[in-house]
């Protein structure tokens, strides 16, 4: 199997459909989640909604680069999102999240294998491969937070 297909499938595992690493994924944790739970604060932690939007922010920004655009995302803005006030808004966000995640995976799959070792935008950002792998690792990090926050919220009810 081509390495770009393998890394795309690893990305799909954490966001869309896998259970091998964490026994869950973002879609499994969020798809049927009531918006009120998604926006419920636990102590001083980020909400589930904010963590999901944070990961989507990076997926969307990297997709832009994959399609030949500029890298416009900034860490300082990666937690700044409009509040979600309804199930409809939450569902709309989730649909965008799943679609943009699948686009990310598809763009990685279509990438020539040699592209993985090329520089990503600027030298300090490393290679395409490093950025894709960082996206996967970053996603698992926040997926773990979401799982723990959901457990804490369930203990409060």
mmCIF file of C-alpha atoms in Angstrom:
data_model
loop_
_atom_site.group_PDB
_atom_site.id
_atom_site.type_symbol
_atom_site.label_atom_id
_atom_site.label_comp_id
_atom_site.label_asym_id
_atom_site.label_seq_id
_atom_site.Cartn_x
_atom_site.Cartn_y
_atom_site.Cartn_z
ATOM 1 C CA UNK A 1 0.000 0.000 0.000
ATOM 2 C CA UNK A 2 1.234 3.486 -0.886
ATOM 3 C CA UNK A 3 2.450 5.457 2.151
ATOM 4 C CA UNK A 4 0.111 8.366 1.415
ATOM 5 C CA UNK A 5 -2.865 5.982 1.580
ATOM 6 C CA UNK A 6 -1.587 4.570 4.880
ATOM 7 C CA UNK A 7 -1.169 7.982 6.489
ATOM 8 C CA UNK A 8 -4.567 9.128 5.137
ATOM 9 C CA UNK A 9 -6.165 6.061 6.719
ATOM 10 C CA UNK A 10 -4.427 6.808 10.028
ATOM 11 C CA UNK A 11 -5.959 10.281 9.907
ATOM 12 C CA UNK A 12 -9.397 8.820 9.141
ATOM 13 C CA UNK A 13 -9.025 6.513 12.160
ATOM 14 C CA UNK A 14 -8.785 9.352 14.660
ATOM 15 C CA UNK A 15 -11.446 11.578 13.135
ATOM 16 C CA UNK A 16 -13.945 9.443 11.241
ATOM 17 C CA UNK A 17 -13.954 5.723 11.773
ATOM 18 C CA UNK A 18 -11.154 4.069 13.692
ATOM 19 C CA UNK A 19 -10.909 2.270 16.987
ATOM 20 C CA UNK A 20 -7.438 0.742 16.838
ATOM 21 C CA UNK A 21 -5.475 3.310 18.878
ATOM 22 C CA UNK A 22 -8.011 4.865 21.259
ATOM 23 C CA UNK A 23 -10.948 2.478 20.832
ATOM 24 C CA UNK A 24 -12.925 5.493 19.598
ATOM 25 C CA UNK A 25 -12.736 8.499 17.267
ATOM 26 C CA UNK A 26 -14.120 12.033 17.010
ATOM 27 C CA UNK A 27 -17.183 11.012 15.011
ATOM 28 C CA UNK A 28 -18.052 8.276 17.501
ATOM 29 C CA UNK A 29 -17.734 10.727 20.409
ATOM 30 C CA UNK A 30 -19.525 13.699 18.821
ATOM 31 C CA UNK A 31 -22.056 12.572 16.247
ATOM 32 C CA UNK A 32 -24.986 11.965 18.609
ATOM 33 C CA UNK A 33 -23.892 14.370 21.313
ATOM 34 C CA UNK A 34 -26.458 16.920 22.441
ATOM 35 C CA UNK A 35 -25.225 20.446 21.772
ATOM 36 C CA UNK A 36 -25.879 21.432 25.393
ATOM 37 C CA UNK A 37 -23.366 18.837 26.534
ATOM 38 C CA UNK A 38 -20.900 19.928 23.835
ATOM 39 C CA UNK A 39 -20.916 23.504 25.152
ATOM 40 C CA UNK A 40 -21.052 22.654 28.872
ATOM 41 C CA UNK A 41 -18.043 23.874 30.813
ATOM 42 C CA UNK A 42 -16.162 21.654 33.252
ATOM 43 C CA UNK A 43 -14.072 23.713 35.647
ATOM 44 C CA UNK A 44 -11.659 25.819 33.590
ATOM 45 C CA UNK A 45 -11.285 23.320 30.714
ATOM 46 C CA UNK A 46 -12.168 24.007 27.106
ATOM 47 C CA UNK A 47 -15.582 22.683 26.162
ATOM 48 C CA UNK A 48 -16.028 19.684 23.898
ATOM 49 C CA UNK A 49 -17.333 22.017 21.193
ATOM 50 C CA UNK A 50 -14.289 24.268 21.392
ATOM 51 C CA UNK A 51 -11.889 21.305 21.246
ATOM 52 C CA UNK A 52 -13.663 19.916 18.184
ATOM 53 C CA UNK A 53 -13.649 23.330 16.510
ATOM 54 C CA UNK A 54 -9.956 23.694 17.363
ATOM 55 C CA UNK A 55 -9.079 20.482 15.525
ATOM 56 C CA UNK A 56 -11.320 21.442 12.613
ATOM 57 C CA UNK A 57 -9.576 24.830 12.418
ATOM 58 C CA UNK A 58 -6.249 23.115 11.713
ATOM 59 C CA UNK A 59 -7.730 20.568 9.304
ATOM 60 C CA UNK A 60 -9.365 23.347 7.312
ATOM 61 C CA UNK A 61 -6.205 25.461 7.295
ATOM 62 C CA UNK A 62 -3.995 22.608 6.135
ATOM 63 C CA UNK A 63 -6.519 21.644 3.453
ATOM 64 C CA UNK A 64 -6.084 25.127 2.022
ATOM 65 C CA UNK A 65 -2.338 24.508 1.675
ATOM 66 C CA UNK A 66 -2.894 21.042 0.185
ATOM 67 C CA UNK A 67 -5.032 22.687 -2.510
ATOM 68 C CA UNK A 68 -2.274 25.160 -3.393
ATOM 69 C CA UNK A 69 -3.354 28.041 -1.166
ATOM 70 C CA UNK A 70 -1.612 29.910 1.596
ATOM 71 C CA UNK A 71 -1.212 28.930 5.230
ATOM 72 C CA UNK A 72 -3.443 31.429 6.988
ATOM 73 C CA UNK A 73 -4.094 29.698 10.319
ATOM 74 C CA UNK A 74 -2.457 31.062 13.455
ATOM 75 C CA UNK A 75 -2.112 29.332 16.817
ATOM 76 C CA UNK A 76 -3.295 32.472 18.611
ATOM 77 C CA UNK A 77 -6.687 32.194 16.857
ATOM 78 C CA UNK A 78 -7.078 28.427 17.139
ATOM 79 C CA UNK A 79 -9.491 28.582 20.087
ATOM 80 C CA UNK A 80 -11.523 31.621 18.972
ATOM 81 C CA UNK A 81 -14.904 30.515 17.649
ATOM 82 C CA UNK A 82 -18.441 31.839 17.729
ATOM 83 C CA UNK A 83 -20.522 30.159 20.398
ATOM 84 C CA UNK A 84 -22.878 27.372 19.448
ATOM 85 C CA UNK A 85 -26.457 28.064 20.561
ATOM 86 C CA UNK A 86 -28.516 25.228 19.080
ATOM 87 C CA UNK A 87 -28.500 21.611 17.966
ATOM 88 C CA UNK A 88 -28.828 22.861 14.397
ATOM 89 C CA UNK A 89 -25.600 24.900 14.690
ATOM 90 C CA UNK A 90 -23.826 21.948 16.315
ATOM 91 C CA UNK A 91 -24.987 19.566 13.575
ATOM 92 C CA UNK A 92 -23.957 22.051 10.881
ATOM 93 C CA UNK A 93 -20.492 22.290 12.406
ATOM 94 C CA UNK A 94 -20.183 18.491 12.648
ATOM 95 C CA UNK A 95 -21.148 18.060 8.999
ATOM 96 C CA UNK A 96 -18.429 20.531 8.001
ATOM 97 C CA UNK A 97 -15.962 18.783 10.313
ATOM 98 C CA UNK A 98 -16.610 15.334 8.781
ATOM 99 C CA UNK A 99 -16.563 16.672 5.214
ATOM 100 C CA UNK A 100 -13.359 18.650 5.711
ATOM 101 C CA UNK A 101 -11.719 15.688 7.455
ATOM 102 C CA UNK A 102 -12.583 13.407 4.537
ATOM 103 C CA UNK A 103 -11.259 16.039 2.137
ATOM 104 C CA UNK A 104 -8.001 16.170 4.152
ATOM 105 C CA UNK A 105 -7.646 12.383 3.931
ATOM 106 C CA UNK A 106 -8.458 12.359 0.214
ATOM 107 C CA UNK A 107 -5.932 15.091 -0.513
ATOM 108 C CA UNK A 108 -3.266 13.130 1.376
ATOM 109 C CA UNK A 109 -4.150 9.953 -0.556
ATOM 110 C CA UNK A 110 -3.835 11.760 -3.884
ATOM 111 C CA UNK A 111 -0.515 13.323 -2.938
ATOM 112 C CA UNK A 112 2.535 11.977 -4.779
ATOM 113 C CA UNK A 113 4.595 9.967 -2.280
ATOM 114 C CA UNK A 114 7.613 12.231 -2.849
ATOM 115 C CA UNK A 115 5.616 15.244 -1.670
ATOM 116 C CA UNK A 116 5.671 13.873 1.893
ATOM 117 C CA UNK A 117 9.372 14.730 2.163
ATOM 118 C CA UNK A 118 9.026 18.228 0.713
ATOM 119 C CA UNK A 119 9.034 21.337 2.872
ATOM 120 C CA UNK A 120 5.659 22.470 4.151
ATOM 121 C CA UNK A 121 5.204 26.193 3.359
ATOM 122 C CA UNK A 122 8.301 27.376 5.275
ATOM 123 C CA UNK A 123 11.426 25.565 6.466
ATOM 124 C CA UNK A 124 10.569 25.935 10.169
ATOM 125 C CA UNK A 125 7.347 23.925 9.632
ATOM 126 C CA UNK A 126 9.176 20.793 8.514
ATOM 127 C CA UNK A 127 7.874 18.449 5.849
ATOM 128 C CA UNK A 128 4.402 17.584 4.636
ATOM 129 C CA UNK A 129 4.743 14.222 6.374
ATOM 130 C CA UNK A 130 5.651 15.826 9.677
ATOM 131 C CA UNK A 131 2.644 18.150 9.483
ATOM 132 C CA UNK A 132 0.234 15.349 8.596
ATOM 133 C CA UNK A 133 1.570 13.184 11.417
ATOM 134 C CA UNK A 134 1.369 16.153 13.797
ATOM 135 C CA UNK A 135 -2.284 16.610 12.807
ATOM 136 C CA UNK A 136 -2.955 12.967 13.681
ATOM 137 C CA UNK A 137 -1.129 13.199 17.027
ATOM 138 C CA UNK A 138 -2.719 16.540 17.877
ATOM 139 C CA UNK A 139 -6.137 15.051 17.136
ATOM 140 C CA UNK A 140 -5.544 12.071 19.440
ATOM 141 C CA UNK A 141 -4.437 14.438 22.202
ATOM 142 C CA UNK A 142 -7.688 16.405 22.046
ATOM 143 C CA UNK A 143 -9.788 13.273 21.488
ATOM 144 C CA UNK A 144 -8.509 12.052 24.850
ATOM 145 C CA UNK A 145 -9.553 15.328 26.437
ATOM 146 C CA UNK A 146 -13.033 15.035 24.927
ATOM 147 C CA UNK A 147 -13.458 11.515 26.276
ATOM 148 C CA UNK A 148 -12.435 12.651 29.765
ATOM 149 C CA UNK A 149 -14.665 15.735 29.695
ATOM 150 C CA UNK A 150 -17.629 13.611 28.592
ATOM 151 C CA UNK A 151 -16.993 11.271 31.533
ATOM 152 C CA UNK A 152 -16.868 14.205 33.921
ATOM 153 C CA UNK A 153 -20.102 15.643 32.512
ATOM 154 C CA UNK A 154 -21.821 12.253 32.779
ATOM 155 C CA UNK A 155 -20.808 12.066 36.455
ATOM 156 C CA UNK A 156 -22.473 15.447 37.058
ATOM 157 C CA UNK A 157 -25.871 14.287 35.809
#
